[in-house]
């Protein structure tokens, strides 16, 4: 560092060239990423291809050896059965879309509202943030799912507070709301992301707008929302992907009842694959899920050009 | 803001100070009230864990138990089928402990490879890595089960722990972002001093990664602790159950006699404790972790 005999620029550039050269190393690179690469090949790529292949077979796991070939290719039979002859399949598709369409936007709206409420320098705001985040910390657990199931019983806490006698799990119109409210209740992670985004909006923008006579709603629609669109987009993508994969809560809280109204897709895949052991059929279902998630993600990305507003490049590193 | 006129119709005029006080009171009242509503179901469960089963359903909305029934905890801990929760907790700590260790350690190694070393095919590997984040578990679950079944690993911890050795895309990405924020001058100085790439990782990068690793470890631990589907699929005998699977079996046993809800809620409450303690102790890391990964994503 203290080599002052050479011009600084020359030392710098030479060092940079050497550094770049030194940094390029295929062996070291692949060595370092090898845990992921091996894991990817064994536990992601291979299974994905295997499940594509399985979806064209009638394989079941009961006493059959896959290597010995105790299974047959059945062509598109699984898909045909799924799309044309399995009425439960469509019920589960409907339940899943219902769940995603309500749970994701409601959760995000709630998260944004709370984030705006907590975006203040008042005393005690850290305490509130912790309290509002608590349901999300414990929310993925079986314990909370069990609790949720019990508070929605006919003689449970929710009916008691509302003064109603709704049979939440027996009524086909209400059961989904038990799962949706549970999802909305866990708004913590998107809330924290929104909160970080709100902090980045320069305060003087609001002040300038106020001086120009903009009221709260105008400031919200013209400043907050446009500047938050990249974060709304991020949250929307992540939450949509997660929404399609909800399993534990549906399994514990409703188990798909009543009349398969809450039979979320992953739950049905599990039932077919690990309860009825129709692994070929379940693989076909899983592949449709993969394509569906990819499709919705692509749609969101394609639509982002129309509504996501990126502020110049200054903020980017 | 301060120039806004006070509504005349009320007939009450407040000084600026009074107005600010009123705003603060309204804010704390409203935000506090919603906050209590948010944690109320959890408080309800905790209080139910101290109640007599009859008391739970009779005074349903009450948070205060009539009398403390600590025996709910000792009754619940006995578990079922002669297997106590000691076993289930041991299993859960094995899964969460090793699972977290494997996942975070290899994520750090992989992240260093992506963040600091140039190699052919890096872009493709990176894109593949990111794409696994949107891969539904369902699509790998069945072939993985078949593979582990053929290997005779079902009903052991191997199917739960071995895939963790590959790290996790989410954490790899998070740590990459963190490493990118570390200046390269130190790397270069170490390189001139004859340090190899592994040396740079262990001596220069790793010591600075602590905050990112703690954040990753917290998330990894609590996702693993809560994980239900993987243990449900692979751990079939009650001896091997983790707390999450055991809880579900414990609450479903039904059969003869009244269900001991006090004991079920006691065990449910207890199962939240490890996650809750970590949340309280490391709140700062958690909040920063979510905020930064979210923003940089």
XYZ file of C-alpha atoms in Angstrom:
614
model
C 0.000 0.000 0.000
C 2.799 2.402 0.866
C 4.587 1.913 -2.438
C 4.841 5.569 -3.396
C 7.589 5.198 -6.036
C 5.030 4.382 -8.765
C 2.241 6.677 -9.907
C -0.877 5.791 -8.041
C -2.993 5.281 -11.146
C -0.553 2.810 -12.626
C -0.412 0.778 -9.435
C -4.155 0.852 -9.274
C -4.766 -0.295 -12.826
C -2.069 -2.949 -12.722
C -3.422 -4.259 -9.514
C -6.921 -4.276 -10.887
C -5.912 -6.206 -13.981
C -4.052 -8.706 -11.845
C -6.949 -8.900 -9.450
C -9.408 -9.547 -12.246
C -7.180 -12.220 -13.674
C -6.690 -13.740 -10.264
C -10.358 -13.657 -9.516
C -11.191 -15.687 -12.604
C -10.849 -19.342 -11.733
C -13.161 -22.058 -12.952
C -11.832 -24.656 -10.551
C -12.165 -22.517 -7.440
C -15.535 -21.191 -8.561
C -17.052 -24.602 -9.078
C -15.428 -25.904 -5.932
C -17.105 -23.226 -3.857
C -20.513 -23.588 -5.444
C -20.276 -27.395 -5.516
C -22.502 -27.935 -2.437
C -25.294 -26.082 -4.177
C -24.573 -27.586 -7.585
C -24.608 -31.176 -6.306
C -27.689 -30.445 -4.253
C -29.335 -28.878 -7.276
C -28.635 -31.857 -9.505
C -29.682 -34.464 -6.930
C -32.549 -32.751 -5.152
C -33.962 -30.313 -7.693
C -33.152 -31.044 -11.337
C -33.312 -34.825 -11.106
C -36.559 -34.837 -9.110
C -38.162 -32.338 -11.489
C -37.327 -34.476 -14.497
C -38.245 -37.653 -12.634
C -41.589 -36.205 -11.664
C -42.233 -35.204 -15.262
C -41.528 -38.776 -16.279
C -43.604 -40.188 -13.433
C -46.544 -38.078 -14.506
C -46.816 -40.292 -17.587
C -46.827 -43.496 -15.525
C -49.112 -45.306 -13.141
C -46.369 -45.774 -10.552
C -47.365 -46.316 -6.953
C -44.889 -46.807 -4.172
C -46.495 -49.824 -2.520
C -44.015 -52.660 -2.725
C -43.037 -51.705 -6.230
C -39.455 -51.220 -7.177
C -39.041 -48.340 -9.535
C -35.697 -49.633 -10.802
C -37.130 -53.004 -11.667
C -39.810 -51.306 -13.658
C -42.960 -52.322 -11.814
C -44.900 -49.625 -13.600
C -46.236 -48.761 -17.010
C -46.226 -45.717 -19.171
C -49.795 -44.629 -19.518
C -49.254 -41.670 -21.805
C -51.483 -38.743 -21.036
C -53.955 -40.808 -18.985
C -53.158 -39.007 -15.727
C -53.725 -35.623 -17.308
C -56.879 -36.757 -19.026
C -58.246 -38.187 -15.810
C -57.288 -35.035 -13.948
C -58.827 -32.583 -16.370
C -61.910 -34.523 -17.447
C -62.842 -37.130 -14.866
C -61.680 -35.939 -11.472
C -64.281 -33.530 -10.108
C -62.269 -33.173 -6.889
C -59.385 -31.859 -8.935
C -61.402 -28.899 -10.153
C -62.725 -28.291 -6.680
C -59.178 -28.080 -5.443
C -58.204 -25.725 -8.289
C -61.153 -23.529 -7.426
C -60.317 -23.581 -3.722
C -56.688 -22.667 -4.425
C -57.559 -19.784 -6.745
C -60.104 -18.583 -4.211
C -57.483 -18.678 -1.517
C -54.790 -16.895 -3.539
C -57.141 -14.251 -4.931
C -58.391 -13.274 -1.482
C -55.528 -14.034 0.880
C -52.701 -12.404 -1.086
C -54.200 -8.960 -1.834
C -55.863 -8.721 1.585
C -52.641 -9.594 3.307
C -50.724 -7.008 1.279
C -53.301 -4.275 1.868
C -53.278 -4.983 5.554
C -49.477 -5.039 5.582
C -49.298 -1.676 3.822
C -51.888 -0.064 6.095
C -50.062 -1.215 9.213
C -46.675 -0.214 7.786
C -47.994 3.309 7.180
C -49.329 3.410 10.704
C -45.977 2.345 12.108
C -43.903 4.619 9.863
C -43.469 7.257 12.526
C -40.843 8.310 15.014
C -43.214 8.202 17.965
C -42.209 6.547 21.226
C -43.078 2.913 21.543
C -43.213 2.222 17.841
C -40.615 -0.551 18.234
C -42.854 -2.212 20.741
C -45.811 -2.053 18.361
C -43.733 -3.385 15.507
C -42.791 -6.402 17.623
C -46.418 -6.962 18.637
C -47.683 -6.760 15.072
C -44.979 -9.089 13.873
C -45.563 -11.723 16.564
C -48.361 -13.584 14.724
C -46.034 -14.031 11.751
C -43.234 -15.382 13.902
C -45.364 -18.162 15.304
C -47.855 -18.370 12.445
C -46.347 -21.193 10.427
C -46.473 -23.586 13.342
C -48.812 -26.460 13.954
C -49.545 -24.988 17.394
C -51.060 -21.822 15.932
C -52.979 -23.784 13.310
C -54.486 -25.920 16.093
C -55.366 -22.800 18.055
C -56.988 -21.259 14.977
C -59.053 -24.393 14.457
C -60.298 -24.241 18.037
C -61.145 -20.539 18.139
C -63.345 -21.003 15.051
C -65.327 -23.872 16.582
C -69.020 -23.260 17.003
C -68.551 -22.623 20.730
C -65.175 -20.966 20.125
C -63.696 -17.567 20.770
C -64.589 -15.979 17.423
C -68.308 -16.691 17.640
C -68.245 -15.600 21.252
C -66.724 -12.227 20.413
C -68.886 -11.666 17.340
C -71.967 -12.838 19.188
C -72.753 -15.252 16.364
C -73.331 -18.971 16.093
C -71.723 -19.594 12.748
C -70.682 -23.150 11.988
C -67.422 -22.068 10.320
C -66.244 -25.512 9.278
C -69.612 -26.877 8.196
C -70.712 -23.997 6.056
C -69.207 -24.185 2.553
C -69.336 -20.403 2.234
C -67.439 -19.647 5.410
C -64.747 -22.304 5.747
C -62.383 -20.587 3.316
C -62.509 -17.432 5.415
C -60.979 -19.303 8.305
C -57.892 -19.943 6.176
C -57.908 -16.484 4.600
C -58.082 -14.703 7.951
C -55.258 -16.882 9.220
C -53.179 -15.825 6.207
C -54.047 -12.143 6.576
C -53.238 -12.272 10.277
C -49.664 -13.168 9.331
C -48.936 -9.993 7.431
C -45.631 -9.397 9.237
C -43.019 -10.033 6.559
C -44.561 -7.915 3.785
C -45.247 -5.263 6.435
C -41.556 -5.031 7.326
C -40.632 -4.833 3.642
C -43.193 -2.038 3.128
C -41.904 -0.254 6.220
C -38.353 -0.269 4.865
C -39.687 1.046 1.554
C -41.708 3.819 3.164
C -38.620 5.020 5.026
C -36.874 5.555 1.693
C -39.466 7.973 0.376
C -38.003 11.455 0.848
C -40.035 13.401 3.378
C -39.703 16.653 1.419
C -41.888 15.205 -1.334
C -44.787 15.023 1.096
C -44.029 18.482 2.397
C -43.943 19.954 -1.087
C -47.248 18.259 -1.912
C -48.814 19.530 1.303
C -47.769 23.074 0.524
C -49.410 22.649 -2.871
C -52.570 21.712 -1.027
C -52.615 17.939 -1.568
C -54.666 16.088 1.003
C -53.845 12.732 2.557
C -55.456 10.670 -0.195
C -53.805 12.644 -2.974
C -50.408 12.242 -1.306
C -51.116 8.537 -0.859
C -52.128 7.902 -4.485
C -49.660 10.287 -6.119
C -46.546 9.803 -3.984
C -46.668 6.782 -1.707
C -48.148 4.268 -4.122
C -46.071 5.140 -7.215
C -42.817 5.172 -5.252
C -43.703 1.900 -3.552
C -44.602 0.009 -6.747
C -41.256 -1.874 -6.904
C -41.846 -3.085 -3.354
C -45.496 -3.878 -3.973
C -44.336 -5.883 -6.966
C -41.734 -7.798 -4.964
C -44.242 -8.597 -2.219
C -46.897 -9.593 -4.726
C -44.593 -12.046 -6.499
C -43.307 -13.619 -3.293
C -46.728 -13.873 -1.683
C -48.376 -15.293 -4.796
C -45.717 -17.996 -5.097
C -46.146 -18.809 -1.408
C -49.927 -18.684 -1.621
C -50.027 -21.517 -4.132
C -47.952 -23.672 -1.802
C -49.895 -23.379 1.431
C -50.099 -26.798 3.017
C -49.772 -26.979 6.798
C -52.643 -24.653 7.635
C -55.081 -26.298 5.262
C -54.013 -29.723 6.510
C -54.467 -28.896 10.200
C -57.235 -26.308 10.276
C -59.797 -27.570 7.783
C -58.327 -30.693 6.212
C -60.047 -29.649 2.982
C -63.549 -29.754 4.432
C -66.360 -29.043 3.912
C -67.156 -30.525 0.496
C -63.538 -29.941 -0.591
C -64.121 -26.206 -0.453
C -60.755 -25.707 1.243
C -58.911 -28.537 -0.469
C -55.871 -26.462 -1.391
C -53.851 -27.866 -4.257
C -50.786 -28.970 -2.249
C -53.102 -30.761 0.149
C -54.698 -32.675 -2.699
C -51.272 -33.548 -4.133
C -50.315 -34.891 -0.721
C -53.525 -36.906 -0.414
C -53.078 -38.469 -3.831
C -49.348 -39.119 -3.424
C -48.956 -40.094 0.203
C -52.392 -41.233 1.316
C -53.631 -43.053 -1.804
C -50.047 -43.616 -3.024
C -50.944 -42.681 -6.605
C -47.544 -41.160 -7.152
C -47.797 -40.965 -10.912
C -51.044 -39.061 -10.681
C -49.701 -36.818 -7.916
C -46.630 -36.048 -10.033
C -48.833 -34.983 -12.913
C -50.681 -32.687 -10.517
C -47.429 -31.280 -9.149
C -46.230 -30.479 -12.646
C -49.397 -28.585 -13.399
C -48.764 -26.613 -10.209
C -45.223 -25.829 -11.323
C -46.448 -24.587 -14.688
C -49.232 -22.588 -13.030
C -46.849 -20.835 -10.645
C -44.423 -20.117 -13.487
C -47.324 -18.774 -15.553
C -48.564 -16.416 -12.839
C -45.022 -15.242 -12.093
C -44.470 -14.492 -15.790
C -47.767 -12.612 -15.988
C -46.773 -10.530 -12.994
C -43.363 -9.787 -14.486
C -44.866 -8.928 -17.855
C -47.450 -6.664 -16.261
C -44.808 -4.947 -14.139
C -43.725 -2.862 -17.118
C -47.145 -1.244 -17.093
C -47.381 -0.336 -13.446
C -44.058 -0.624 -11.668
C -42.220 2.659 -11.516
C -38.452 2.566 -11.068
C -36.867 5.818 -9.991
C -33.878 6.549 -12.229
C -30.717 4.702 -11.363
C -29.480 6.794 -8.476
C -30.726 4.434 -5.868
C -29.181 1.381 -7.469
C -25.812 0.082 -6.377
C -49.065 20.556 8.576
C -49.011 22.998 11.472
C -50.736 25.686 9.468
C -53.878 23.649 9.033
C -56.920 25.395 10.453
C -58.677 23.868 13.403
C -62.305 23.073 12.591
C -64.339 25.994 13.897
C -67.585 24.101 14.168
C -66.526 22.253 17.306
C -66.275 25.470 19.150
C -63.216 24.154 20.937
C -59.851 25.715 20.282
C -56.744 23.818 21.159
C -53.200 25.043 21.350
C -50.636 23.355 19.172
C -49.282 21.474 22.138
C -52.669 20.197 23.133
C -53.347 19.126 19.608
C -50.114 17.205 19.455
C -50.932 15.526 22.749
C -54.395 14.613 21.521
C -52.910 13.151 18.340
C -50.461 11.088 20.348
C -53.174 9.795 22.646
C -55.400 8.860 19.700
C -52.487 7.191 17.931
C -51.456 5.099 20.907
C -55.033 4.210 21.710
C -55.785 3.030 18.192
C -52.476 1.325 17.402
C -52.365 -0.241 20.844
C -55.899 -1.550 20.529
C -55.237 -3.140 17.138
C -51.972 -4.523 18.528
C -53.809 -6.213 21.380
C -56.335 -7.649 18.916
C -53.404 -9.025 16.896
C -51.810 -10.898 19.778
C -55.095 -11.776 21.493
C -55.446 -15.264 19.959
C -51.933 -16.118 21.130
C -52.614 -14.764 24.610
C -55.829 -16.763 24.615
C -53.943 -19.958 23.863
C -51.338 -19.244 26.540
C -54.056 -18.590 29.094
C -55.972 -21.696 28.021
C -52.842 -23.710 28.713
C -53.232 -22.802 32.401
C -56.965 -23.407 32.572
C -58.966 -26.424 33.532
C -60.437 -27.921 30.349
C -64.020 -27.093 31.408
C -62.989 -23.522 32.205
C -61.527 -23.057 28.686
C -64.889 -23.488 26.976
C -67.123 -22.003 29.656
C -65.331 -18.674 30.015
C -64.102 -18.659 26.492
C -63.256 -15.008 25.994
C -61.592 -14.622 29.373
C -57.829 -14.267 29.358
C -57.506 -14.834 33.093
C -57.642 -18.450 34.301
C -59.798 -18.970 37.404
C -56.951 -20.897 38.934
C -53.558 -21.926 37.622
C -53.467 -25.509 36.425
C -49.794 -26.177 35.954
C -50.534 -29.887 35.796
C -51.614 -29.290 32.177
C -47.928 -29.034 31.383
C -46.890 -32.165 33.258
C -49.862 -34.102 31.839
C -49.133 -32.924 28.318
C -45.430 -33.624 28.580
C -46.234 -37.335 29.085
C -47.191 -37.354 25.411
C -48.919 -40.402 23.974
C -48.262 -44.074 23.372
C -45.645 -44.068 26.128
C -43.490 -41.525 24.315
C -43.026 -38.234 26.094
C -42.336 -34.820 24.643
C -38.711 -35.214 25.743
C -38.292 -37.449 22.701
C -40.165 -35.091 20.398
C -38.110 -32.103 21.519
C -34.905 -34.082 21.105
C -35.961 -34.942 17.545
C -36.946 -31.362 16.783
C -33.635 -30.050 18.077
C -31.732 -32.600 15.997
C -33.625 -31.564 12.869
C -33.540 -27.824 13.529
C -29.993 -27.762 14.927
C -28.224 -29.760 12.251
C -30.605 -28.583 9.553
C -29.802 -24.945 10.310
C -26.080 -25.601 10.652
C -25.858 -27.444 7.328
C -28.018 -24.993 5.455
C -26.347 -21.810 6.656
C -22.756 -23.074 6.489
C -23.016 -24.302 2.921
C -25.037 -21.265 1.864
C -22.142 -19.069 3.012
C -19.569 -21.109 1.081
C -21.685 -21.082 -2.076
C -22.452 -17.377 -1.715
C -18.742 -16.597 -1.605
C -18.237 -18.547 -4.820
C -20.956 -16.558 -6.569
C -20.039 -13.186 -5.127
C -16.254 -13.139 -5.424
C -15.057 -15.636 -8.009
C -15.458 -15.340 -11.762
C -15.967 -18.599 -13.617
C -17.480 -19.711 -16.888
C -21.138 -20.581 -16.603
C -21.633 -18.462 -13.494
C -24.561 -16.539 -14.953
C -26.442 -19.705 -15.845
C -25.775 -21.264 -12.446
C -26.902 -18.085 -10.726
C -30.128 -17.944 -12.726
C -30.822 -21.628 -11.991
C -30.190 -21.003 -8.321
C -32.647 -18.113 -8.228
C -35.255 -20.059 -10.170
C -35.350 -22.760 -7.487
C -36.922 -20.174 -5.179
C -40.208 -20.420 -7.064
C -40.108 -24.187 -7.379
C -43.024 -25.711 -5.475
C -42.001 -28.390 -2.985
C -44.684 -30.655 -4.415
C -42.797 -31.148 -7.634
C -39.691 -32.547 -5.926
C -41.398 -34.238 -3.018
C -42.469 -37.436 -4.771
C -39.250 -38.323 -6.628
C -37.260 -37.441 -3.540
C -39.446 -39.747 -1.501
C -38.941 -42.542 -4.013
C -35.176 -41.963 -3.969
C -34.930 -42.002 -0.170
C -37.270 -44.958 -0.001
C -35.026 -46.923 -2.360
C -32.039 -45.986 -0.216
C -33.886 -47.235 2.870
C -33.627 -43.824 4.535
C -37.322 -43.355 5.265
C -38.015 -43.020 8.990
C -34.579 -41.569 9.679
C -33.292 -38.013 9.771
C -31.224 -38.478 6.610
C -33.946 -37.392 4.124
C -34.501 -34.268 6.219
C -30.864 -33.339 6.683
C -28.956 -34.478 3.592
C -30.686 -32.079 1.136
C -29.772 -29.246 3.499
C -26.084 -29.730 2.715
C -26.733 -27.957 -0.573
C -27.733 -24.720 1.139
C -30.894 -22.828 0.253
C -31.361 -20.372 -2.593
C -32.960 -17.760 -0.381
C -30.025 -17.676 2.052
C -27.390 -17.947 -0.676
C -28.938 -14.918 -2.352
C -29.108 -12.999 0.912
C -25.457 -13.700 1.760
C -24.331 -12.837 -1.793
C -25.966 -9.439 -1.405
C -24.164 -9.015 1.880
C -20.757 -10.023 0.486
C -21.189 -7.591 -2.399
C -21.335 -4.842 0.185
C -17.911 -5.767 1.596
C -15.127 -3.711 -0.089
C -12.738 -5.746 -2.248
C -9.604 -3.876 -1.080
C -9.029 -6.327 1.738
C -9.352 -9.269 -0.644
C -6.786 -7.716 -2.925
C -4.379 -6.933 -0.118
C -4.645 -10.504 1.093
C -4.174 -11.774 -2.449
C -0.936 -9.762 -2.787
C 0.196 -11.240 0.504
C -0.211 -14.643 -1.115
C -3.533 -15.681 0.343
C -5.522 -18.246 -1.650
C -9.242 -18.052 -2.353
C -10.081 -20.373 0.481
C -7.825 -18.341 2.749
C -9.627 -15.142 1.794
C -12.960 -16.756 2.491
C -12.025 -18.035 5.914
C -9.842 -15.139 7.073
C -11.434 -12.107 5.486
C -14.994 -12.736 4.347
C -16.279 -15.191 6.922
C -15.470 -13.046 9.978
C -17.416 -10.172 8.439
C -20.412 -12.327 7.573
C -21.613 -12.734 11.153
C -24.708 -10.499 10.893
C -25.851 -12.120 7.646
C -25.217 -15.597 9.010
C -27.136 -14.840 12.191
C -30.083 -13.581 10.161
C -29.979 -16.659 7.944
C -29.640 -18.943 10.959
C -32.668 -17.397 12.680
C -34.873 -17.867 9.634
C -33.524 -21.303 8.907
C -34.099 -22.379 12.504
C -37.613 -21.181 12.696
C -38.692 -22.487 9.343
C -37.180 -25.839 10.256
C -38.715 -25.835 13.698
C -42.150 -25.139 12.165
C -41.655 -27.509 9.252
C -44.498 -29.972 9.198
C -44.677 -31.495 5.731
C -41.194 -33.034 5.509
C -41.295 -34.770 8.912
C -44.879 -35.822 8.192
C -43.758 -37.577 5.026
C -40.509 -39.146 6.220
C -40.864 -39.812 9.944
C -43.494 -42.509 10.332
C -42.928 -43.995 13.762
C -43.982 -41.878 16.767
C -40.497 -42.331 18.267
C -39.145 -40.209 15.432
C -41.814 -37.484 15.474
C -40.750 -33.875 15.713
C -42.741 -31.556 17.945
C -44.891 -30.278 15.082
C -45.964 -33.752 13.937
C -46.359 -34.933 17.526
C -48.616 -31.989 18.360
C -50.915 -32.838 15.537
C -51.054 -36.501 16.551
C -51.534 -35.457 20.182
C -54.513 -33.277 19.344
C -56.085 -35.828 17.009
C -55.900 -38.879 19.200
C -59.640 -38.548 19.964
C -60.999 -41.944 20.893
C -62.363 -42.583 24.355
C -62.921 -39.910 26.937
C -62.897 -36.152 26.783
C -60.018 -34.453 25.057
C -57.617 -32.821 27.484
C -57.542 -29.396 25.866
C -55.580 -27.906 28.731
C -52.718 -30.281 28.011
C -52.934 -29.752 24.242
C -52.727 -25.988 24.603
C -49.935 -26.380 27.148
C -47.848 -28.350 24.664
C -48.785 -25.944 21.856
C -47.649 -22.980 23.931
C -44.431 -24.723 24.842
C -43.709 -25.504 21.181
C -43.737 -21.783 20.360
C -41.207 -20.987 23.048
C -37.916 -21.694 21.175
C -39.016 -19.586 18.215
C -40.305 -16.841 20.471
C -37.116 -16.661 22.531
C -35.046 -16.345 19.373
C -37.384 -13.653 18.062
C -37.047 -11.584 21.227
C -33.288 -12.046 21.470
C -32.496 -11.326 17.817
C -35.325 -9.007 16.803
C -32.926 -6.513 15.255
C -31.329 -9.074 12.924
C -34.683 -10.415 11.914
C -36.176 -7.071 11.026
C -33.070 -6.000 9.125
C -32.909 -9.316 7.348
C -36.430 -9.068 6.021
C -36.140 -5.405 5.117
C -32.875 -5.669 3.204
C -33.555 -8.879 1.329
C -36.902 -7.444 0.421
C -35.481 -4.221 -0.864
C -32.630 -5.717 -2.776
C -34.708 -8.507 -4.261
